[in-house]
XYZ file of C-alpha atoms in Angstrom:
698
model
C -47.830 -7.128 3.814
C -48.697 -7.501 0.843
C -46.643 -5.008 -1.826
C -48.829 -4.086 -5.128
C -46.383 -3.714 -8.629
C -46.946 0.139 -7.972
C -45.053 0.279 -4.791
C -42.544 -2.248 -6.240
C -42.585 0.512 -8.780
C -41.685 3.109 -6.986
C -39.243 2.110 -4.612
C -37.107 0.740 -7.487
C -36.977 4.047 -9.167
C -36.466 5.351 -6.405
C -33.663 2.506 -5.753
C -32.001 3.986 -9.418
C -32.070 7.858 -9.103
C -30.507 7.250 -5.698
C -27.660 5.181 -7.198
C -27.470 7.347 -10.388
C -26.320 10.016 -8.457
C -24.119 8.153 -6.751
C -22.340 6.443 -9.356
C -22.379 9.460 -11.714
C -20.105 11.895 -9.512
C -16.919 8.899 -9.003
C -17.856 8.594 -12.911
C -16.331 11.863 -13.306
C -13.568 12.509 -10.982
C -12.765 8.918 -12.644
C -12.311 10.382 -15.662
C -10.988 13.272 -14.625
C -7.600 11.617 -13.128
C -7.108 10.012 -17.172
C -3.298 9.704 -18.374
C -1.747 10.968 -21.420
C -0.170 8.628 -23.227
C 3.258 9.894 -25.116
C 3.088 7.699 -28.569
C 6.578 8.810 -29.469
C 8.130 6.934 -26.156
C 10.244 3.450 -27.102
C 9.681 1.313 -25.151
C 12.286 -2.080 -26.104
C 14.385 -4.387 -24.761
C 17.574 -5.045 -26.311
C 16.623 -7.562 -28.849
C 17.793 -6.508 -32.426
C 13.686 -4.916 -34.315
C 13.800 -1.726 -35.411
C 11.840 0.698 -33.340
C 8.515 1.781 -33.713
C 7.961 4.468 -36.784
C 4.785 6.899 -37.891
C 4.492 5.759 -41.798
C 6.804 7.421 -44.209
C 4.605 10.294 -45.515
C 5.673 13.220 -47.533
C 6.256 16.516 -45.989
C 3.176 18.124 -44.320
C 1.044 15.356 -44.797
C -1.499 14.936 -41.858
C -0.791 11.555 -39.780
C -2.905 9.263 -38.624
C -5.650 9.848 -35.570
C -5.033 8.263 -32.515
C -7.674 6.932 -30.693
C -8.878 7.700 -27.529
C -6.150 9.598 -25.647
C -5.359 13.362 -26.037
C -2.580 12.864 -28.488
C 0.481 15.528 -29.119
C 0.781 17.671 -31.460
C 2.869 15.629 -34.659
C -0.519 12.969 -34.208
C -3.517 13.456 -35.165
C -4.729 16.627 -36.687
C -1.184 18.114 -37.100
C -0.214 18.135 -41.005
C 2.593 21.444 -40.406
C 5.929 22.253 -41.662
C 7.428 21.650 -38.461
C 6.053 18.388 -36.841
C 5.898 19.078 -32.688
C 7.392 17.181 -30.212
C 5.735 14.033 -29.452
C 6.573 14.720 -25.352
C 3.716 14.163 -23.523
C 1.407 17.229 -22.597
C 0.604 17.157 -18.539
C -2.826 17.029 -18.868
C -2.986 19.923 -16.041
C -3.921 23.106 -15.773
C -1.576 26.624 -17.081
C 0.053 28.753 -14.119
C -2.049 30.991 -13.177
C 0.676 32.829 -10.186
C 1.608 35.436 -12.853
C -1.503 36.092 -14.039
C -1.881 40.272 -13.235
C -5.603 39.948 -15.835
C -8.749 37.332 -17.353
C -9.928 38.348 -19.085
C -13.111 36.814 -21.685
C -13.184 36.902 -25.235
C -17.001 36.849 -26.693
C -18.531 33.307 -27.162
C -17.714 32.336 -30.599
C -20.804 31.059 -32.566
C -21.206 26.827 -33.857
C -23.560 27.708 -35.968
C -21.860 29.526 -38.262
C -18.398 27.432 -38.325
C -17.084 24.835 -36.494
C -13.147 25.744 -36.077
C -11.778 29.190 -35.158
C -9.105 31.873 -36.141
C -8.456 34.972 -34.151
C -6.149 37.934 -33.281
C -5.894 38.808 -29.082
C -4.695 41.531 -27.395
C -2.333 40.409 -24.453
C -0.864 42.931 -22.204
C 2.381 40.914 -20.093
C 1.349 38.519 -17.665
C -3.511 38.891 -19.277
C -5.275 35.847 -19.230
C -8.179 36.067 -21.976
C -11.108 33.045 -21.638
C -12.096 31.881 -25.056
C -15.257 30.220 -24.728
C -16.134 27.504 -27.971
C -19.447 25.666 -29.004
C -18.565 22.624 -30.264
C -20.970 19.669 -31.442
C -20.612 15.899 -32.223
C -15.907 17.026 -31.659
C -13.989 13.719 -31.766
C -10.665 15.988 -31.851
C -9.390 19.170 -30.688
C -7.006 21.433 -31.855
C -5.046 24.356 -30.587
C -1.812 27.005 -31.944
C -1.019 30.226 -31.185
C 1.509 31.051 -33.160
C 4.610 33.452 -31.569
C 7.142 32.874 -28.264
C 6.417 33.623 -24.802
C 2.712 32.608 -24.961
C 0.806 29.597 -22.378
C -2.425 28.472 -22.156
C -4.444 25.421 -22.083
C -7.651 23.959 -23.222
C -10.712 22.981 -20.912
C -12.466 20.557 -22.906
C -16.632 19.643 -21.948
C -15.613 16.857 -20.181
C -13.497 18.955 -18.228
C -10.538 17.900 -18.606
C -7.911 20.850 -18.652
C -4.814 20.174 -21.554
C -1.871 22.067 -20.887
C 0.106 23.790 -24.490
C 2.976 23.147 -25.258
C 5.475 25.173 -26.638
C 7.705 24.397 -29.245
C 9.411 26.791 -30.332
C 7.693 30.062 -32.571
C 4.768 28.008 -31.814
C 2.208 26.627 -29.082
C -0.196 23.480 -29.902
C -1.697 20.568 -28.143
C -4.052 17.395 -30.155
C -7.125 16.388 -28.682
C -8.927 13.026 -28.346
C -11.672 12.806 -25.709
C -12.399 9.439 -25.161
C -15.832 9.981 -26.283
C -17.562 12.428 -28.415
C -18.475 15.847 -27.211
C -20.747 18.270 -27.032
C -20.756 21.138 -25.019
C -19.015 24.462 -24.117
C -14.812 24.324 -24.971
C -12.608 26.990 -22.949
C -9.174 28.104 -24.423
C -6.617 30.101 -21.662
C -4.719 32.113 -23.517
C -1.820 34.146 -20.980
C 0.959 36.623 -22.852
C 4.319 34.932 -20.457
C 6.152 38.178 -21.811
C 6.969 41.835 -20.799
C 5.606 43.965 -23.416
C 1.916 43.838 -24.503
C 1.615 42.002 -28.499
C -1.853 40.824 -30.100
C -1.904 36.813 -30.348
C -2.784 34.665 -33.342
C -4.267 31.503 -32.589
C -6.309 28.996 -34.069
C -10.017 26.633 -32.687
C -10.683 23.781 -34.832
C -12.975 20.576 -33.867
C -13.536 17.265 -35.704
C -17.418 15.699 -36.690
C -17.823 12.482 -35.927
C -16.770 11.589 -39.627
C -15.898 14.236 -41.118
C -15.346 13.623 -45.185
C -11.861 17.104 -44.774
C -7.927 15.823 -44.103
C -5.470 17.972 -45.435
C -2.175 18.810 -44.983
C 1.324 21.533 -45.847
C 3.168 20.686 -48.583
C 6.891 23.161 -49.254
C 7.059 23.857 -45.501
C 10.332 24.945 -44.875
C 10.379 26.738 -47.920
C 9.476 29.974 -49.209
C 6.597 28.414 -51.533
C 4.706 26.599 -49.580
C 1.321 25.374 -50.149
C -2.001 24.024 -48.730
C -3.847 20.730 -49.186
C -7.278 19.234 -48.441
C -8.707 16.445 -49.576
C -12.299 16.449 -49.132
C -13.678 13.155 -50.790
C -15.959 15.004 -52.930
C -15.799 17.024 -56.480
C -17.002 20.410 -57.289
C -16.495 22.018 -53.630
C -16.084 24.794 -52.904
C -12.922 25.770 -50.439
C -10.478 28.488 -48.900
C -7.794 28.919 -46.743
C -6.794 31.580 -44.859
C -3.354 32.269 -44.012
C -3.090 35.005 -40.556
C 0.720 36.543 -40.262
C 2.653 36.456 -36.720
C 1.245 40.470 -36.488
C -2.645 39.353 -36.899
C -2.465 40.270 -41.246
C -4.553 38.009 -42.989
C -4.604 35.921 -46.399
C -7.022 33.961 -48.254
C -7.720 32.352 -51.099
C -9.926 29.583 -52.599
C -8.915 26.124 -52.417
C -9.521 24.842 -56.479
C -9.510 21.876 -58.026
C -5.374 19.826 -58.568
C -7.016 19.090 -61.777
C -9.911 19.120 -63.034
C -12.823 17.026 -61.511
C -10.549 16.139 -58.651
C -11.856 15.279 -55.970
C -8.147 17.172 -54.626
C -7.676 20.800 -53.753
C -4.963 23.813 -53.901
C -3.525 26.710 -52.520
C -0.852 27.775 -53.066
C 0.774 30.833 -51.202
C 4.332 31.628 -53.207
C 6.941 34.061 -51.062
C 6.392 34.245 -47.754
C 9.527 35.877 -45.568
C 10.053 33.307 -42.944
C 7.977 32.956 -39.846
C 5.542 30.732 -38.408
C 1.612 30.815 -40.244
C -1.495 30.182 -38.980
C -3.842 28.029 -41.978
C -7.886 27.464 -41.179
C -9.111 25.751 -44.034
C -12.861 25.562 -44.896
C -15.525 23.467 -46.832
C -19.095 23.328 -46.912
C -20.492 20.146 -47.385
C -23.772 19.213 -47.632
C -24.967 22.493 -45.214
C -22.303 22.444 -42.955
C -19.203 23.627 -42.350
C -16.162 21.453 -42.074
C -13.223 22.755 -41.411
C -8.843 22.431 -39.790
C -6.554 24.350 -38.576
C -2.427 24.121 -39.495
C 0.568 25.978 -38.479
C 3.652 25.627 -40.840
C 6.562 27.286 -40.940
C 7.802 29.106 -44.561
C 12.507 28.816 -44.902
C 14.670 30.565 -46.938
C 16.532 27.904 -49.157
C 19.987 26.752 -46.827
C 22.505 23.752 -46.339
C 22.385 23.476 -42.772
C 22.516 20.010 -41.832
C 19.585 20.266 -38.356
C 21.526 19.047 -34.969
C 20.991 16.076 -31.899
C 20.261 16.520 -28.770
C 21.476 13.568 -26.781
C 20.913 12.992 -23.456
C 20.184 9.943 -20.554
C 18.467 9.490 -16.943
C 20.546 8.402 -15.178
C 22.761 11.575 -16.333
C 25.400 8.813 -17.000
C 27.321 6.131 -17.181
C 29.579 4.975 -13.942
C 33.392 5.012 -14.540
C 33.808 2.164 -16.819
C 30.920 3.571 -19.038
C 28.926 1.081 -17.291
C 24.311 1.679 -16.423
C 22.209 -0.768 -13.791
C 19.655 -0.246 -14.049
C 17.216 1.066 -16.436
C 18.332 3.948 -18.830
C 16.018 6.328 -20.442
C 17.834 7.837 -23.786
C 16.306 11.427 -24.829
C 16.991 12.197 -28.522
C 16.524 16.553 -29.418
C 15.963 17.273 -32.807
C 16.706 21.613 -33.430
C 16.423 23.123 -36.915
C 17.271 27.033 -36.479
C 16.596 27.067 -40.784
C 14.342 24.645 -42.568
C 12.889 23.474 -39.291
C 12.864 19.272 -38.332
C 11.092 16.738 -39.896
C 11.445 14.287 -39.194
C 14.370 11.936 -36.903
C 15.430 8.035 -37.801
C 16.482 6.227 -34.505
C 17.992 2.028 -34.043
C 18.515 0.382 -31.350
C 20.570 -2.158 -32.006
C 18.936 -1.831 -35.751
C 18.681 1.299 -38.688
C 17.609 3.312 -38.027
C 13.744 4.110 -38.993
C 11.878 7.866 -39.146
C 9.785 8.633 -36.522
C 8.496 11.929 -37.636
C 8.559 14.403 -34.281
C 11.922 16.439 -33.035
C 11.802 14.710 -30.240
C 11.730 11.104 -29.228
C 13.100 9.421 -25.955
C 14.275 5.703 -26.275
C 14.018 3.097 -22.533
C 16.418 0.844 -22.807
C 15.050 -1.974 -19.950
C 17.329 -4.941 -21.027
C 21.489 -5.985 -19.246
C 23.612 -6.362 -22.320
C 25.715 -3.616 -24.535
C 23.405 -1.578 -26.998
C 23.591 0.993 -29.744
C 21.223 3.031 -30.048
C 21.675 4.633 -33.503
C 19.727 8.738 -34.725
C 20.273 11.766 -37.370
C 17.852 14.529 -38.293
C 16.587 15.726 -40.744
C 14.986 18.650 -41.729
C 11.866 20.037 -45.104
C 14.397 21.285 -47.104
C 16.555 17.836 -46.771
C 19.680 18.026 -45.689
C 20.768 15.797 -43.526
C 22.490 15.901 -39.849
C 25.822 13.011 -39.390
C 25.476 9.410 -38.351
C 25.728 9.512 -34.604
C 26.162 5.417 -32.628
C 26.090 5.676 -28.971
C 27.199 2.367 -26.224
C 24.918 1.907 -23.760
C 26.651 -0.771 -21.302
C 23.801 -2.152 -18.451
C 24.326 -5.412 -16.129
C 21.709 -5.385 -13.677
C 23.350 -8.675 -12.207
C 25.094 -8.627 -9.503
C 28.479 -10.919 -9.832
C 29.001 -14.475 -8.869
C 30.813 -14.843 -5.355
C 32.049 -18.422 -4.008
C 33.390 -19.275 -0.902
C 35.434 -22.814 -0.067
C 36.791 -24.306 3.501
C 34.527 -22.240 5.880
C 31.021 -22.573 6.611
C 28.830 -21.722 8.663
C 29.130 -21.598 13.145
C 32.557 -23.989 12.132
C 34.319 -24.647 14.985
C 37.559 -25.065 14.983
C 41.081 -25.686 17.290
C 43.557 -22.754 18.236
C 45.726 -22.817 15.629
C 44.250 -25.462 13.597
C 45.143 -24.864 9.784
C 42.212 -23.575 7.918
C 43.125 -23.212 4.057
C 40.579 -20.585 2.484
C 39.435 -20.231 -1.129
C 37.277 -18.262 -2.942
C 36.725 -15.985 -6.588
C 34.112 -13.193 -8.613
C 32.938 -14.669 -11.854
C 30.435 -11.489 -13.957
C 29.322 -12.327 -17.136
C 28.553 -9.524 -18.705
C 30.680 -5.641 -17.072
C 33.246 -8.465 -14.825
C 35.273 -8.374 -12.303
C 36.580 -4.703 -10.770
C 37.176 -6.372 -7.514
C 37.104 -9.564 -5.041
C 38.311 -9.508 -2.259
C 38.709 -11.025 1.721
C 40.901 -10.627 4.255
C 44.106 -12.740 2.856
C 44.370 -14.194 -0.366
C 42.278 -17.132 -2.351
C 44.896 -20.527 -1.210
C 46.312 -18.449 2.279
C 45.775 -20.579 5.892
C 42.078 -18.330 7.533
C 43.994 -17.849 11.562
C 42.437 -19.815 13.902
C 45.003 -17.514 16.511
C 43.070 -15.816 18.837
C 39.238 -17.830 20.427
C 36.188 -16.894 20.623
C 33.978 -15.472 17.205
C 35.229 -14.222 13.995
C 33.570 -13.408 10.378
C 35.343 -13.639 6.734
C 33.617 -11.350 4.335
C 33.973 -12.305 0.883
C 33.087 -9.007 -1.297
C 33.310 -8.938 -5.152
C 32.227 -6.171 -7.476
C 31.360 -5.588 -10.908
C 32.855 -2.597 -12.479
C 28.574 -1.622 -13.050
C 29.000 -1.898 -9.314
C 26.701 -4.305 -8.816
C 28.841 -6.319 -5.997
C 27.710 -9.508 -3.756
C 29.003 -10.409 -0.137
C 29.479 -13.581 1.864
C 30.142 -13.594 5.371
C 30.070 -17.186 7.589
C 31.761 -16.646 10.869
C 33.339 -19.188 12.942
C 34.527 -19.824 16.321
C 37.716 -20.365 17.135
C 38.397 -22.884 20.439
C 41.364 -23.255 22.294
C 42.000 -24.283 26.014
C 39.698 -23.747 27.730
C 39.496 -24.819 31.810
C 37.873 -22.414 32.893
C 33.674 -22.466 33.864
C 30.293 -20.354 32.733
C 28.981 -17.801 34.425
C 25.375 -18.484 34.635
C 22.347 -15.039 35.319
C 18.721 -16.254 36.031
C 15.987 -13.928 36.813
C 13.336 -14.152 38.504
C 10.566 -12.758 39.071
C 9.672 -10.241 42.225
C 9.200 -12.365 45.336
C 5.407 -11.450 46.901
C 6.224 -11.170 50.903
C 3.875 -14.228 51.878
C 6.971 -16.010 49.011
C 4.091 -17.557 46.973
C 3.988 -17.034 43.117
C -0.362 -16.339 42.441
C 0.709 -16.715 38.850
C 2.558 -18.943 36.279
C 6.560 -17.873 36.962
C 8.698 -17.324 34.177
C 12.320 -17.834 34.699
C 15.322 -17.020 31.895
C 18.333 -17.624 31.969
C 21.457 -15.833 30.317
C 24.842 -18.010 29.982
C 28.410 -16.700 28.885
C 31.303 -17.876 28.836
C 34.964 -15.574 28.035
C 36.856 -18.462 26.074
C 34.449 -20.354 24.377
C 30.745 -20.399 23.557
C 28.687 -22.354 24.812
C 28.288 -25.767 24.546
C 23.917 -26.039 26.289
C 22.438 -24.240 29.118
C 20.598 -27.098 30.903
C 17.964 -26.689 34.300
C 16.099 -29.476 35.878
C 13.284 -29.906 38.012
C 11.086 -31.694 40.225
C 7.151 -32.777 41.138
C 5.254 -34.878 42.496
C 5.316 -37.714 39.399
C 8.956 -37.596 39.107
C 12.624 -35.011 38.148
C 11.941 -32.565 35.010
C 15.374 -32.456 32.714
C 14.948 -29.606 29.241
C 18.279 -27.714 28.484
C 19.155 -25.883 24.782
C 22.836 -25.425 23.141
C 21.655 -21.610 22.725
C 23.341 -18.919 24.747
C 19.996 -17.752 26.690
C 16.904 -20.414 27.855
C 13.649 -20.334 29.860
C 11.621 -22.090 31.503
C 8.251 -21.334 33.005
C 5.931 -23.372 35.915
C 2.554 -23.023 35.759
C 0.705 -25.110 38.499
C 1.191 -25.110 42.229
C 3.909 -27.034 44.401
C 6.657 -26.058 45.758
C 9.930 -26.588 43.365
C 13.400 -26.497 43.826
C 15.595 -25.982 39.971
C 18.474 -26.811 39.068
C 20.133 -24.226 36.258
C 23.638 -25.172 34.959
C 25.678 -23.930 31.660
C 28.612 -25.921 29.490
C 30.866 -24.078 27.400
C 32.971 -25.532 23.992
C 36.127 -26.976 25.916
C 33.573 -29.214 28.483
C 33.536 -27.053 31.579
C 30.190 -26.743 33.290
C 29.163 -24.312 35.945
C 28.417 -24.931 39.573
C 23.899 -26.118 39.781
C 22.088 -22.053 40.615
C 19.744 -23.355 43.169
C 16.555 -21.675 43.634
C 13.346 -21.788 45.493
C 9.410 -20.674 44.065
C 6.423 -20.921 45.106
C 3.233 -20.903 42.822
C 0.233 -21.312 44.293
C -2.242 -21.205 41.898
C -5.797 -22.829 43.726
C -8.054 -20.604 45.777
C -9.128 -22.058 50.099
C -11.818 -24.896 49.837
C -14.402 -24.178 51.564
C -17.131 -26.887 53.529
C -19.965 -26.232 54.445
C -21.358 -29.993 55.937
C -24.152 -27.198 58.092
C -26.063 -25.453 57.532
C -25.989 -27.035 53.818
C -28.880 -29.510 53.675
C -31.334 -28.490 56.382
C -33.351 -31.161 58.211
C -36.038 -28.897 60.595
C -39.305 -29.932 59.685
C -39.607 -26.810 56.857
C -38.486 -27.272 54.320
C -36.275 -25.712 51.329
C -33.811 -23.345 54.000
C -36.447 -22.425 57.063
C -36.688 -23.266 60.120
C -38.332 -23.103 63.483
C -38.035 -20.090 65.113
C -36.093 -20.919 68.643
C -34.832 -24.226 66.097
C -31.301 -25.828 67.053
C -29.312 -25.822 63.924
C -24.831 -26.406 64.882
C -23.023 -24.502 62.390
C -19.941 -26.895 61.303
C -17.777 -26.144 57.626
C -13.931 -26.442 57.552
C -11.154 -24.677 54.887
C -8.540 -25.892 53.810
C -5.606 -25.448 50.863
C -3.322 -26.987 48.968
C -0.580 -24.701 47.711
C 0.578 -22.508 51.183
C -2.127 -23.426 53.432
C -5.090 -21.555 54.744
C -3.890 -18.188 56.798
C -7.389 -17.013 57.670
C -10.609 -18.846 58.109
C -13.477 -16.403 59.245
C -17.492 -16.733 59.343
C -20.149 -14.914 60.859
C -20.984 -17.709 63.077
C -18.324 -19.986 63.877
C -18.692 -23.776 63.737
C -19.945 -24.935 65.604
C -22.063 -23.003 67.571
C -25.153 -22.596 66.838
C -27.198 -20.892 63.360
C -28.874 -17.588 64.740
C -33.143 -18.621 64.886
C -34.773 -16.204 67.220
C -35.311 -13.579 64.526
C -37.678 -13.991 61.844
C -37.030 -13.473 58.885
C -34.169 -13.937 56.121
C -30.672 -13.988 57.325
C -27.410 -14.659 56.071
C -24.532 -17.454 56.680
C -21.494 -15.968 54.991
C -18.030 -17.902 55.378
C -14.786 -16.165 54.242
C -10.880 -18.185 53.341
C -8.043 -17.054 52.507
C -4.223 -18.336 52.517
C -0.756 -17.880 52.809
C -0.405 -16.485 49.250
C -3.276 -14.150 49.329
C -5.612 -16.184 47.503
C -9.412 -16.113 48.391
C -12.806 -18.504 49.141
C -16.452 -16.958 49.915
C -19.052 -18.455 50.708
C -22.572 -17.525 51.152
C -25.661 -19.676 52.518
C -29.380 -17.910 53.443
C -31.894 -19.296 55.759
C -35.390 -17.817 57.007
C -36.978 -18.163 60.389
C -39.847 -18.142 60.305
C -42.043 -16.763 63.310
C -44.132 -19.043 66.929
C -47.657 -19.834 66.207
C -48.984 -20.589 69.929
C -46.970 -19.718 72.701
C -46.634 -23.886 72.962
C -43.677 -22.820 70.915
C -41.687 -21.229 72.490
C -40.706 -24.278 74.304
C -37.331 -24.886 73.108
C -38.529 -28.260 73.656
C -41.314 -28.624 71.965
C -39.854 -26.092 69.632
C -37.532 -28.712 68.688
C -38.867 -31.861 68.667
C -42.695 -30.869 67.491
C -44.851 -32.335 70.638
C -46.480 -28.845 70.641
C -48.925 -30.855 67.312
C -49.130 -34.189 68.347
C -50.036 -33.865 72.381
C -53.670 -32.070 72.282
C -54.299 -34.742 69.753
C -53.990 -37.911 72.187
C -55.568 -35.400 74.882
C -59.135 -35.910 72.260
C -58.539 -39.192 70.785
C -58.762 -39.332 74.395
C -62.133 -37.926 75.614
C -63.561 -39.775 72.334
C -62.589 -43.338 73.967
C -63.217 -42.947 77.225
C -66.871 -40.581 75.781
C -67.901 -44.103 73.875
C -67.363 -46.136 76.828
C -68.891 -44.589 79.304
C -72.109 -45.126 76.306
C -71.989 -47.997 75.261
C -72.536 -48.813 79.465
C -74.953 -47.206 79.566
C -77.556 -49.055 76.908
C -75.752 -52.404 78.782
C -77.797 -51.515 81.853
C -80.671 -50.271 80.579
C -80.583 -53.555 78.261
C -80.650 -55.410 81.564
């Protein structure tokens, strides 16, 4: 059938639609499983390189954006006075088990504003959903002031990101894989025991937005919010929201005349956390940011740094024997932690986060150095931690004894061994005897000598070697033969497997030997193991001899057994009526035709037990009844194998009564004699006519 272009186009369109419908859900499911990276975890191999650190910046400066993944607080849009911890924020929904109620916040208008800063009253356990439309969003920033606040953000693409608690506020900074347009849902929950107003802020960054912000004066009572938009002569403002929900709005003025940077200063703030919303109108589009910072009274107390490891501790000798993750968490009750300084086998470098992980994968002795600085430049003491890692087991050598070695009883065999370890050193090197002493060869039999080396980190190496002490053995070994159950006839009709087991109480088995005869000779085989196996597959009568020899040269008496196998069925030779030789061909016989049955049964294995037929050999084949008949011959041997042959033949009914004469039926004379008579009559008639013509002619 010819396919027109229109039909081909329609078929292609349907196929494309079906493929899109099948592949789109799979792509969405994969996107839902994307992990959130932790950019502040350092994986170090123990070299002298400095740990990765963000570029040095003034307190409150806006770090560069991280692309592609959901960024934790402290990277991307996080110009805070108290840099948020850098531990990974799981892309998981907030816990709902304790929820006592959920209410929907009115949807914000994306046309009027690209951000949202407000306050919501939450009862204990209550969850509130706030839906915010976004357009061309390449980053989301969410803050909620106060303790005992949980929540999560569900992006336009349906991915959930948990708000992490940082002491005084909860937050997350999210970078989707591509710009999004649609609805973002922010969920907030009061996990405390009293009702309270929760100030929160949400902002999304449009693609190509020129607005960047940072906070200066962090950790003091005089906090300023700065913005850079790359253009002079713009009008902007910043709104500050306190923990109780009250707000103050200030205009943002150029830092100097004609500057593209703007500033608003808030002086004499009460210590605590504050939420700031910065807004600028640029070419008819509102660009906004939200920031959290905290104010603090002047103080001189340095931060403290908590140090933990996984595994939690080294062993008693001060060594780890696996990869170590060192976790550092700085805290400061006053001005707040500005940055950590961390170095592994190197000078500490700045990390603008109060928390970080250092993963040490290489073995050796490492030095981890760290200290913290708060926003009023108070610095904690430099601390150095020694981390010892040994991943390699000791080296153990053993001389004077080989695996499987045979030793005469009471022979003198000197054993030497040694244990070494390049890192933590040897804690123990033990064996049944001290190195350089003689091996115990007093007891005949098979023994094992073991050397174990253990280093100070807990790694161990073990060497085990078996040896046999051969004594004055005069006792022959024993042999046991496992044979399949013998049939009642004595003949097996399938292959037979014989299994041999040899044992000796005083010395090891040296070999098991067996032999059996065939029509072409004697087969001899052996094994040096204590077990052996022989499989007989051919038809025949086997006499098998089996014996064993031990290590001292003692041989057991031959164990004799008979095995009879017949795997061949009998053979039936059908001589008559195998090939009919009557006048009628193809297995047809005339009614009452004499056909002598002739067959014979033979068997090459156990011999014929029965040879039966519907008509015995030597008797006449039944041909008295017209129609199709069968001659069935069945042969069975002593082992039970059976052969059956069936011959079909046809008896044709006689045409005339004369055909009933058995002799005619046998010779065919009933057809020849009438012809002879007819010929004789014709000849006589011809002779009479000839005589008459001659006589008349005279």
